[in-house]
Amino acid sequence: MVIDFHTHTFPEKIADRALEKLRAASHIRSYVRGTPEALLEAMDRSGVDLSIVLPVATSAQQVEHINDASARLNEAFAPQELKTIGEKEADRPQLFSFGAMHPDYDGWKSELARIKNLGLRGIKLHPIYQGVDFDDLRFLRILDRCAELGLLVVTHSGYDVGFPGVVNCSPTMVKKAAQTIGTGNDGYQLILAHMGGWRCWEEVCALLPETNVMLDTAFSLDHFEPLQDGYWKQGENGMLTKEQFVEMVHCFGAERFVFGTDSPWSAAERELDFIRETTLTDEEKENILWKNAVRVLCEE
């Protein structure tokens, strides 16, 4: 079984326009079209059984609309019983969407409760797109409310390929937030995208193992492919090698990682090959590829 904990989709009517805008900002290629149907087709080819869709609210006005759309996506594509995942492979690939929250949304407290009632299981935050530091009070109160409700929190962390030089969620900010709110058994389960902080990995290993945060592998392994007219050089690596990845896994423990692709910005086949070709044990690989995801998704 394989669970991809970090994907993005867009409704059919805006998918092409959204991807064109994001490609222009990031100067990197996309691997699939970005609709739910295109993601499901890609999952079928690569052997991914379940993908977690992580919507991002770039403005406060989008929050309720995104959460309603996420609930509709789950009605159409999600497992009937989320708690049954891991018991057997699904007959067909399935999607399960989280909700979204913005730090400037006035009704954050009641909307998070509505997210819980919609069965969305967690939220995605993106401090760079939302223009607020992760240790800002506006985020801390959201994290505290998620702890009360038992909602998972996935956040972009580190740099972003579309915003060179900008960091609104550094390992230092994460450590401050974790110490303020608590993580894991002390409250919400916080999952840091991009191996804890994209291109901040030395600082991640120095500051965050002592916390209870989890990390996803999205857009951090091997290399990425910039477009010809981009500001990223063709052939530039700048990602984790297999050896560096294994070192980080052993630094934190394999039980603290979930697999993610950041689809449509990476190909699952390549990411899966990367992990399977490392020197990690079979048990460590299974934990990363699906067992840890089952545990955090199914625990309330």
CSV table of C-alpha atoms in Angstrom, one decimal:
chain,number,residue,atom,x,y,z
A,1,MET,CA,0.0,0.0,0.0
A,2,VAL,CA,1.1,3.6,-0.6
A,3,ILE,CA,-0.5,6.7,0.8
A,4,ASP,CA,0.5,10.1,-0.7
A,5,PHE,CA,0.0,12.6,2.1
A,6,HIS,CA,0.6,15.8,0.1
A,7,THR,CA,-1.2,16.5,-3.2
A,8,HIS,CA,-3.1,19.4,-4.8
A,9,THR,CA,-6.1,19.4,-7.1
A,10,PHE,CA,-8.2,22.1,-8.8
A,11,PRO,CA,-11.8,22.0,-10.1
A,12,GLU,CA,-12.1,21.3,-13.8
A,13,LYS,CA,-13.1,24.8,-14.8
A,14,ILE,CA,-10.1,26.5,-13.2
A,15,ALA,CA,-7.4,23.8,-13.3
A,16,ASP,CA,-5.6,24.9,-16.5
A,17,ARG,CA,-5.7,28.6,-15.5
A,18,ALA,CA,-4.5,27.8,-11.9
A,19,LEU,CA,-1.6,25.6,-13.1
A,20,GLU,CA,-0.5,28.2,-15.7
A,21,LYS,CA,-0.4,30.9,-13.0
A,22,LEU,CA,1.6,28.6,-10.6
A,23,ARG,CA,4.0,27.6,-13.3
A,24,ALA,CA,4.7,31.2,-14.1
A,25,ALA,CA,5.4,32.0,-10.5
A,26,SER,CA,7.6,28.9,-9.8
A,27,HIS,CA,9.2,28.4,-13.2
A,28,ILE,CA,8.9,24.6,-12.8
A,29,ARG,CA,7.0,22.0,-14.8
A,30,SER,CA,3.9,20.1,-13.6
A,31,TYR,CA,3.5,16.4,-14.2
A,32,VAL,CA,-0.3,16.0,-14.3
A,33,ARG,CA,-3.1,18.4,-15.2
A,34,GLY,CA,-4.2,18.9,-11.6
A,35,THR,CA,-7.8,17.9,-11.6
A,36,PRO,CA,-9.0,15.1,-9.2
A,37,GLU,CA,-9.5,12.8,-12.2
A,38,ALA,CA,-6.0,13.4,-13.5
A,39,LEU,CA,-4.6,12.7,-10.1
A,40,LEU,CA,-6.5,9.5,-9.8
A,41,GLU,CA,-5.2,8.4,-13.2
A,42,ALA,CA,-1.6,9.1,-12.1
A,43,MET,CA,-2.2,7.2,-8.9
A,44,ASP,CA,-3.4,4.2,-10.8
A,45,ARG,CA,-0.2,4.2,-12.9
A,46,SER,CA,2.1,4.6,-10.0
A,47,GLY,CA,0.4,2.3,-7.5
A,48,VAL,CA,-0.7,4.9,-5.0
A,49,ASP,CA,-3.8,3.8,-3.2
A,50,LEU,CA,-4.9,7.0,-1.3
A,51,SER,CA,-3.9,10.6,-1.8
A,52,ILE,CA,-4.5,13.4,0.7
A,53,VAL,CA,-5.6,16.6,-1.0
A,54,LEU,CA,-4.3,19.8,0.7
A,55,PRO,CA,-6.2,22.9,-0.4
A,56,VAL,CA,-4.6,26.3,0.3
A,57,ALA,CA,-6.6,29.5,1.1
A,58,THR,CA,-4.6,32.4,-0.3
A,59,SER,CA,-7.2,34.9,1.1
A,60,ALA,CA,-9.6,34.9,4.0
A,61,GLN,CA,-12.6,35.1,1.6
A,62,GLN,CA,-11.8,31.7,0.1
A,63,VAL,CA,-12.0,29.7,3.4
A,64,GLU,CA,-15.6,28.6,3.5
A,65,HIS,CA,-15.9,28.0,-0.2
A,66,ILE,CA,-12.8,25.8,-0.2
A,67,ASN,CA,-14.0,23.8,2.8
A,68,ASP,CA,-17.4,23.2,1.1
A,69,ALA,CA,-15.6,22.1,-2.0
A,70,SER,CA,-13.4,19.8,0.0
A,71,ALA,CA,-16.4,18.1,1.6
A,72,ARG,CA,-17.9,17.6,-1.9
A,73,LEU,CA,-14.7,16.1,-3.2
A,74,ASN,CA,-14.8,13.6,-0.3
A,75,GLU,CA,-18.3,12.6,-1.1
A,76,ALA,CA,-17.2,11.8,-4.6
A,77,PHE,CA,-13.8,10.2,-4.1
A,78,ALA,CA,-13.1,9.4,-0.5
A,79,PRO,CA,-13.2,6.0,1.2
A,80,GLN,CA,-16.6,5.3,2.8
A,81,GLU,CA,-14.9,4.7,6.1
A,82,LEU,CA,-11.5,6.4,6.6
A,83,LYS,CA,-10.7,4.1,9.5
A,84,THR,CA,-10.7,1.1,7.2
A,85,ILE,CA,-7.7,2.3,5.2
A,86,GLY,CA,-4.7,0.1,5.8
A,87,GLU,CA,-6.8,-3.1,6.3
A,88,LYS,CA,-6.5,-3.8,2.6
A,89,GLU,CA,-5.7,-2.1,-0.7
A,90,ALA,CA,-8.7,-0.3,-2.2
A,91,ASP,CA,-10.2,-1.6,-5.5
A,92,ARG,CA,-9.4,1.7,-7.0
A,93,PRO,CA,-7.3,4.8,-6.0
A,94,GLN,CA,-9.2,7.2,-3.7
A,95,LEU,CA,-8.8,10.8,-2.6
A,96,PHE,CA,-9.4,12.4,0.8
A,97,SER,CA,-9.4,16.2,1.2
A,98,PHE,CA,-8.4,18.2,4.2
A,99,GLY,CA,-9.8,21.7,4.8
A,100,ALA,CA,-8.2,25.1,4.6
A,101,MET,CA,-7.8,28.0,7.0
A,102,HIS,CA,-6.3,31.5,6.6
A,103,PRO,CA,-4.8,33.5,9.6
A,104,ASP,CA,-6.9,36.6,8.7
A,105,TYR,CA,-10.2,34.8,8.6
A,106,ASP,CA,-12.4,36.3,11.4
A,107,GLY,CA,-14.5,33.3,12.0
A,108,TRP,CA,-11.6,30.9,12.5
A,109,LYS,CA,-12.8,29.4,15.7
A,110,SER,CA,-16.3,28.4,14.5
A,111,GLU,CA,-15.0,27.4,11.0
A,112,LEU,CA,-12.5,25.0,12.5
A,113,ALA,CA,-15.4,23.4,14.3
A,114,ARG,CA,-17.3,23.2,11.1
A,115,ILE,CA,-14.3,21.6,9.4
A,116,LYS,CA,-14.3,19.0,12.1
A,117,ASN,CA,-18.1,18.4,11.6
A,118,LEU,CA,-17.6,18.0,7.9
A,119,GLY,CA,-15.2,15.2,8.6
A,120,LEU,CA,-12.3,16.8,6.9
A,121,ARG,CA,-9.8,15.5,9.5
A,122,GLY,CA,-7.3,18.3,9.3
A,123,ILE,CA,-6.3,21.6,7.6
A,124,LYS,CA,-3.5,22.9,5.4
A,125,LEU,CA,-1.7,26.1,6.1
A,126,HIS,CA,0.8,28.0,3.9
A,127,PRO,CA,2.5,30.8,5.7
A,128,ILE,CA,4.3,32.1,2.5
A,129,TYR,CA,1.2,32.3,0.4
A,130,GLN,CA,-0.7,33.7,3.4
A,131,GLY,CA,2.0,36.3,4.2
A,132,VAL,CA,2.2,35.6,8.0
A,133,ASP,CA,5.0,34.1,10.1
A,134,PHE,CA,4.2,30.7,11.6
A,135,ASP,CA,4.8,31.8,15.1
A,136,ASP,CA,2.5,34.8,14.8
A,137,LEU,CA,-0.4,34.9,17.2
A,138,ARG,CA,-2.9,34.4,14.3
A,139,PHE,CA,-1.4,31.0,13.6
A,140,LEU,CA,-0.9,30.1,17.2
A,141,ARG,CA,-4.6,30.5,18.0
A,142,ILE,CA,-5.5,28.3,15.0
A,143,LEU,CA,-3.1,25.6,16.2
A,144,ASP,CA,-4.5,25.8,19.7
A,145,ARG,CA,-8.1,25.4,18.4
A,146,CYS,CA,-7.0,22.4,16.3
A,147,ALA,CA,-5.5,20.9,19.4
A,148,GLU,CA,-8.9,21.3,21.1
A,149,LEU,CA,-10.7,19.7,18.2
A,150,GLY,CA,-8.2,16.9,17.4
A,151,LEU,CA,-7.6,18.2,13.9
A,152,LEU,CA,-4.3,17.5,12.1
A,153,VAL,CA,-2.3,20.4,10.8
A,154,VAL,CA,-0.1,20.2,7.7
A,155,THR,CA,1.9,23.3,6.9
A,156,HIS,CA,4.3,24.4,4.2
A,157,SER,CA,7.7,24.8,5.8
A,158,GLY,CA,11.0,26.3,4.7
A,159,TYR,CA,11.5,28.2,1.4
A,160,ASP,CA,9.2,28.0,-1.5
A,161,VAL,CA,10.2,27.4,-5.1
A,162,GLY,CA,8.0,30.3,-6.2
A,163,PHE,CA,9.3,32.8,-3.7
A,164,PRO,CA,13.1,32.8,-3.7
A,165,GLY,CA,14.6,34.0,-0.4
A,166,VAL,CA,11.3,34.1,1.5
A,167,VAL,CA,10.8,32.0,4.7
A,168,ASN,CA,7.6,32.5,6.8
A,169,CYS,CA,7.9,29.1,8.4
A,170,SER,CA,11.4,28.4,9.6
A,171,PRO,CA,12.5,25.6,11.9
A,172,THR,CA,13.0,28.3,14.6
A,173,MET,CA,9.4,29.5,14.2
A,174,VAL,CA,8.2,25.9,14.3
A,175,LYS,CA,10.1,25.2,17.5
A,176,LYS,CA,8.6,28.3,19.1
A,177,ALA,CA,5.1,27.3,18.0
A,178,ALA,CA,5.5,23.7,19.2
A,179,GLN,CA,6.8,24.8,22.6
A,180,THR,CA,3.9,27.3,22.9
A,181,ILE,CA,1.0,24.9,21.8
A,182,GLY,CA,2.4,21.4,22.2
A,183,THR,CA,2.3,18.7,19.6
A,184,GLY,CA,1.5,15.0,19.2
A,185,ASN,CA,0.2,13.5,22.4
A,186,ASP,CA,0.2,17.0,24.0
A,187,GLY,CA,-2.3,18.4,21.4
A,188,TYR,CA,-2.6,18.7,17.6
A,189,GLN,CA,-0.5,16.5,15.3
A,190,LEU,CA,1.7,18.9,13.3
A,191,ILE,CA,3.1,17.7,10.0
A,192,LEU,CA,5.8,19.8,8.4
A,193,ALA,CA,5.8,19.6,4.6
A,194,HIS,CA,9.0,19.3,2.6
A,195,MET,CA,11.1,17.4,5.1
A,196,GLY,CA,10.5,19.9,7.8
A,197,GLY,CA,11.6,23.0,5.9
A,198,TRP,CA,12.5,23.1,2.2
A,199,ARG,CA,16.3,23.8,1.8
A,200,CYS,CA,16.5,24.5,5.6
A,201,TRP,CA,17.4,20.8,6.3
A,202,GLU,CA,20.5,21.4,8.5
A,203,GLU,CA,18.5,23.7,10.8
A,204,VAL,CA,15.6,21.2,10.8
A,205,CYS,CA,18.0,18.5,12.1
A,206,ALA,CA,19.5,20.8,14.6
A,207,LEU,CA,16.3,22.2,16.1
A,208,LEU,CA,13.3,19.9,15.6
A,209,PRO,CA,14.1,16.3,16.6
A,210,GLU,CA,13.3,17.1,20.2
A,211,THR,CA,9.8,18.2,19.3
A,212,ASN,CA,6.9,15.9,18.4
A,213,VAL,CA,6.4,17.2,14.8
A,214,MET,CA,6.2,14.9,11.8
A,215,LEU,CA,7.6,15.5,8.4
A,216,ASP,CA,6.4,14.8,4.9
A,217,THR,CA,8.8,14.0,2.0
A,218,ALA,CA,7.1,16.2,-0.6
A,219,PHE,CA,9.2,18.0,-3.2
A,220,SER,CA,12.5,17.3,-1.4
A,221,LEU,CA,14.0,14.2,-3.0
A,222,ASP,CA,16.6,13.9,-5.7
A,223,HIS,CA,16.0,16.8,-8.0
A,224,PHE,CA,13.4,19.0,-9.7
A,225,GLU,CA,13.0,20.1,-13.3
A,226,PRO,CA,12.8,23.9,-13.9
A,227,LEU,CA,11.4,25.3,-17.1
A,228,GLN,CA,13.8,26.7,-19.8
A,229,ASP,CA,12.8,30.3,-19.1
A,230,GLY,CA,12.9,30.1,-15.3
A,231,TYR,CA,15.3,31.5,-12.7
A,232,TRP,CA,16.2,27.9,-11.6
A,233,LYS,CA,19.1,26.6,-13.6
A,234,GLN,CA,18.6,23.5,-15.8
A,235,GLY,CA,20.0,20.4,-14.0
A,236,GLU,CA,20.2,22.2,-10.7
A,237,ASN,CA,19.9,19.7,-7.8
A,238,GLY,CA,19.6,21.4,-4.4
A,239,MET,CA,17.4,18.6,-3.1
A,240,LEU,CA,18.2,15.7,-0.7
A,241,THR,CA,20.4,12.9,-1.9
A,242,LYS,CA,19.5,9.3,-0.8
A,243,GLU,CA,22.2,9.5,1.8
A,244,GLN,CA,21.0,12.8,3.3
A,245,PHE,CA,17.4,11.5,3.3
A,246,VAL,CA,18.4,8.4,5.2
A,247,GLU,CA,20.4,10.5,7.7
A,248,MET,CA,17.3,12.7,8.4
A,249,VAL,CA,15.1,9.6,8.8
A,250,HIS,CA,17.5,8.2,11.4
A,251,CYS,CA,17.8,11.6,13.1
A,252,PHE,CA,14.0,11.8,13.7
A,253,GLY,CA,13.0,8.1,13.5
A,254,ALA,CA,11.1,6.5,10.6
A,255,GLU,CA,7.8,6.7,12.6
A,256,ARG,CA,7.8,10.5,12.1
A,257,PHE,CA,7.6,10.6,8.3
A,258,VAL,CA,4.8,10.4,5.8
A,259,PHE,CA,5.2,10.1,2.0
A,260,GLY,CA,4.2,13.0,-0.2
A,261,THR,CA,4.7,14.0,-3.8
A,262,ASP,CA,3.3,17.6,-3.9
A,263,SER,CA,1.5,16.5,-7.1
A,264,PRO,CA,1.1,17.9,-9.7
A,265,TRP,CA,4.7,19.2,-9.1
A,266,SER,CA,6.3,15.8,-8.9
A,267,ALA,CA,5.9,12.3,-10.3
A,268,ALA,CA,5.0,9.6,-7.7
A,269,GLU,CA,6.9,6.9,-9.6
A,270,ARG,CA,10.2,8.8,-9.3
A,271,GLU,CA,9.6,9.6,-5.6
A,272,LEU,CA,8.7,6.0,-4.8
A,273,ASP,CA,11.8,4.7,-6.6
A,274,PHE,CA,13.9,7.1,-4.6
A,275,ILE,CA,12.7,5.8,-1.3
A,276,ARG,CA,12.7,2.1,-2.3
A,277,GLU,CA,16.3,2.4,-3.5
A,278,THR,CA,17.6,3.8,-0.2
A,279,THR,CA,19.3,1.7,2.5
A,280,LEU,CA,16.4,2.0,4.8
A,281,THR,CA,14.9,-1.3,6.1
A,282,ASP,CA,11.7,-2.7,4.7
A,283,GLU,CA,10.0,-1.8,7.9
A,284,GLU,CA,11.2,1.8,7.8
A,285,LYS,CA,10.0,2.1,4.2
A,286,GLU,CA,6.6,0.7,5.0
A,287,ASN,CA,6.2,3.2,7.9
A,288,ILE,CA,7.0,6.1,5.6
A,289,LEU,CA,5.0,4.9,2.6
A,290,TRP,CA,1.7,4.2,4.4
A,291,LYS,CA,1.7,2.9,8.0
A,292,ASN,CA,2.4,6.3,9.7
A,293,ALA,CA,-0.3,7.9,7.5
A,294,VAL,CA,-2.8,5.3,8.6
A,295,ARG,CA,-1.9,5.9,12.3
A,296,VAL,CA,-2.3,9.7,12.2
A,297,LEU,CA,-5.4,9.7,10.0
A,298,CYS,CA,-7.3,7.2,12.1
A,299,GLU,CA,-6.4,8.3,15.6
A,300,GLU,CA,-8.8,10.9,17.0
